[in-house]
């Protein structure tokens, strides 16, 4: 077979920026083998990683991530037939159900169907932390399934935990004053 290569970006060295990748692609991903080679996992699907294998089921998942649709860097060299490109860092289109406001946290829906929901930062709870994927960089009033540009791979979980601990400490101080 003959493969066609198309250039969508560039790699250059500059005095100002050092080495620079320029591309419309937006995330760092790696091929991860599937639990079930026949499972259909689509770009933007929320997935669980357990013991180094990927599935849409989040039951007992070690990590909750998303299938990439636009990786600028794609690591690991598993066969495309038995693995999927899973995003670890960057901007990723995530399959979200319900309305979304830019700045909302994107959280796995828990339906094991590849979907997520948006949760306003004021409404995030300890129950969401385990299922937290990232933060929406896009808004939508559509309640149906759509893809939302989401920043992933940053320490959102620790920021949410810190914020909750801070609120608890403040409430404890108020209670002790009474």
Coordinates of C-alpha atoms in Angstrom, one line a residue:
X1 CA 0.0 0.0 0.0
X2 CA 1.1 3.6 -0.6
X3 CA 0.5 6.1 2.1
X4 CA 0.0 9.7 1.3
X5 CA 1.7 12.3 3.6
X6 CA 0.2 15.8 3.8
X7 CA 1.9 18.6 5.7
X8 CA -0.4 20.6 8.0
X9 CA 2.2 22.4 10.0
X10 CA 5.9 23.1 10.4
X11 CA 8.8 22.4 12.7
X12 CA 11.3 25.2 13.0
X13 CA 14.1 26.6 15.1
X14 CA 14.0 30.3 15.9
X15 CA 16.3 32.5 18.1
X16 CA 13.3 33.9 19.9
X17 CA 11.4 30.7 20.6
X18 CA 13.8 27.9 20.3
X19 CA 12.2 24.9 18.7
X20 CA 8.7 25.5 17.6
X21 CA 5.9 23.2 16.3
X22 CA 3.2 25.0 14.3
X23 CA 0.1 23.0 13.5
X24 CA -3.7 23.3 13.7
X25 CA -3.6 20.1 15.8
X26 CA -3.9 20.6 19.6
X27 CA -3.0 17.8 22.0
X28 CA -0.4 15.3 23.1
X29 CA -1.8 11.8 22.8
X30 CA -0.6 8.2 22.9
X31 CA -1.9 5.0 21.3
X32 CA -3.4 2.9 24.1
X33 CA -4.5 -0.7 23.5
X34 CA -8.2 -1.4 23.8
X35 CA -9.6 -3.8 26.4
X36 CA -11.9 -5.1 23.6
X37 CA -10.4 -4.7 20.1
X38 CA -14.0 -4.7 18.7
X39 CA -15.2 -1.8 20.9
X40 CA -16.0 1.3 18.9
X41 CA -14.4 4.4 20.5
X42 CA -15.0 7.7 18.6
X43 CA -13.1 11.0 18.7
X44 CA -14.2 13.0 21.7
X45 CA -15.4 9.9 23.6
X46 CA -14.7 9.9 27.4
X47 CA -12.7 6.7 28.2
X48 CA -11.4 4.8 31.2
X49 CA -7.9 3.5 31.4
X50 CA -7.4 0.4 33.6
X51 CA -4.1 -1.5 33.7
X52 CA -2.9 0.3 30.6
X53 CA -5.9 -0.5 28.4
X54 CA -8.7 1.7 27.2
X55 CA -12.5 1.3 27.2
X56 CA -15.6 3.4 27.4
X57 CA -16.5 1.8 30.6
X58 CA -15.3 3.9 33.6
X59 CA -15.9 1.1 36.2
X60 CA -12.7 0.8 38.3
X61 CA -10.8 3.1 35.8
X62 CA -7.3 4.3 37.0
X63 CA -7.7 7.4 34.7
X64 CA -10.5 9.1 32.9
X65 CA -9.3 10.6 29.6
X66 CA -10.6 11.3 26.1
X67 CA -10.0 9.9 22.6
X68 CA -8.1 12.5 20.6
X69 CA -9.2 13.7 17.2
X70 CA -6.3 16.1 16.6
X71 CA -3.0 15.2 18.2
X72 CA 0.1 17.3 17.3
X73 CA 2.2 14.6 19.0
X74 CA 1.2 11.0 18.9
X75 CA 3.3 8.5 20.9
X76 CA 3.4 4.8 21.3
X77 CA 3.3 2.4 18.4
X78 CA 0.5 0.0 18.8
X79 CA -1.4 -1.2 15.8
X80 CA -4.3 1.2 14.9
X81 CA -6.7 -1.8 14.7
X82 CA -6.3 -2.7 18.4
X83 CA -5.5 0.7 20.0
X84 CA -6.8 4.3 20.1
X85 CA -5.1 7.7 20.3
X86 CA -5.9 8.9 23.8
X87 CA -5.2 12.6 24.7
X88 CA -3.1 13.3 27.8
X89 CA -2.5 17.1 27.5
X90 CA -3.8 20.0 25.6
X91 CA -7.1 21.1 23.9
X92 CA -9.4 18.2 23.1
X93 CA -12.9 18.0 21.6
X94 CA -15.0 16.2 24.3
X95 CA -18.5 14.7 23.7
X96 CA -20.7 16.6 26.1
X97 CA -24.4 16.4 26.8
X98 CA -26.3 19.4 28.1
X99 CA -25.6 23.1 28.0
X100 CA -22.0 24.3 28.7
X101 CA -20.5 27.7 29.6
X102 CA -16.8 28.4 29.0
X103 CA -15.1 27.9 32.4
X104 CA -17.4 25.0 33.4
X105 CA -15.7 21.8 34.6
X106 CA -16.1 18.9 32.2
X107 CA -16.9 15.7 34.1
X108 CA -17.6 12.1 32.9
X109 CA -21.3 11.5 32.8
X110 CA -20.9 8.1 34.4
X111 CA -23.1 6.5 31.8
X112 CA -20.1 4.5 30.3
X113 CA -21.2 5.7 26.8
X114 CA -18.3 8.1 26.1
X115 CA -20.1 11.2 27.2
X116 CA -19.4 14.0 29.7
X117 CA -21.5 16.8 31.3
X118 CA -20.6 20.4 32.3
X119 CA -20.6 21.5 36.0
X120 CA -20.4 25.1 37.0
X121 CA -17.4 25.8 39.3
X122 CA -19.8 26.8 42.1
X123 CA -21.5 23.4 41.9
X124 CA -18.5 21.1 41.7
X125 CA -18.4 18.7 44.6
X126 CA -16.2 15.9 46.0
X127 CA -18.4 13.5 44.0
X128 CA -17.1 15.0 40.7
X129 CA -13.4 15.0 41.4
X130 CA -12.8 11.4 40.5
X131 CA -14.6 12.0 37.1
X132 CA -13.1 15.4 36.3
X133 CA -11.7 15.6 32.8
X134 CA -10.9 19.3 32.3
X135 CA -12.3 22.8 31.8
X136 CA -14.5 24.0 28.9
X137 CA -13.0 26.7 26.7
X138 CA -16.2 26.9 24.7
X139 CA -19.9 27.5 25.4
X140 CA -23.0 25.9 23.9
X141 CA -26.8 26.3 24.6
X142 CA -27.5 23.0 22.8
X143 CA -28.8 20.3 25.2
X144 CA -28.0 17.6 22.7
X145 CA -24.6 15.8 22.2
X146 CA -21.9 18.1 20.8
X147 CA -18.1 18.4 21.0
X148 CA -16.7 21.1 23.3
X149 CA -13.2 22.3 23.2
X150 CA -11.7 21.4 26.6
X151 CA -8.3 21.9 28.2
X152 CA -7.1 18.7 29.8
X153 CA -4.1 17.5 31.6
X154 CA -3.7 20.4 34.0
X155 CA -4.0 20.1 37.8
X156 CA -7.8 20.8 38.0
X157 CA -8.4 18.1 40.6
X158 CA -5.9 19.6 43.0
X159 CA -7.4 23.1 42.4
X160 CA -10.9 21.8 43.1
X161 CA -9.8 20.0 46.3
X162 CA -7.9 23.1 47.5
X163 CA -10.9 25.3 46.9
X164 CA -13.2 22.8 48.8
X165 CA -10.7 22.5 51.7
X166 CA -10.5 26.3 51.9
X167 CA -14.3 26.6 52.1
X168 CA -14.5 23.9 54.7
X169 CA -11.8 25.7 56.8
X170 CA -13.7 29.0 56.5
X171 CA -17.0 27.3 57.6
X172 CA -15.2 25.6 60.6
X173 CA -13.9 29.0 61.7
X174 CA -17.4 30.5 61.5
X175 CA -18.9 27.6 63.5
X176 CA -16.2 27.9 66.2
X177 CA -17.0 31.6 66.6
X178 CA -20.7 30.8 67.4

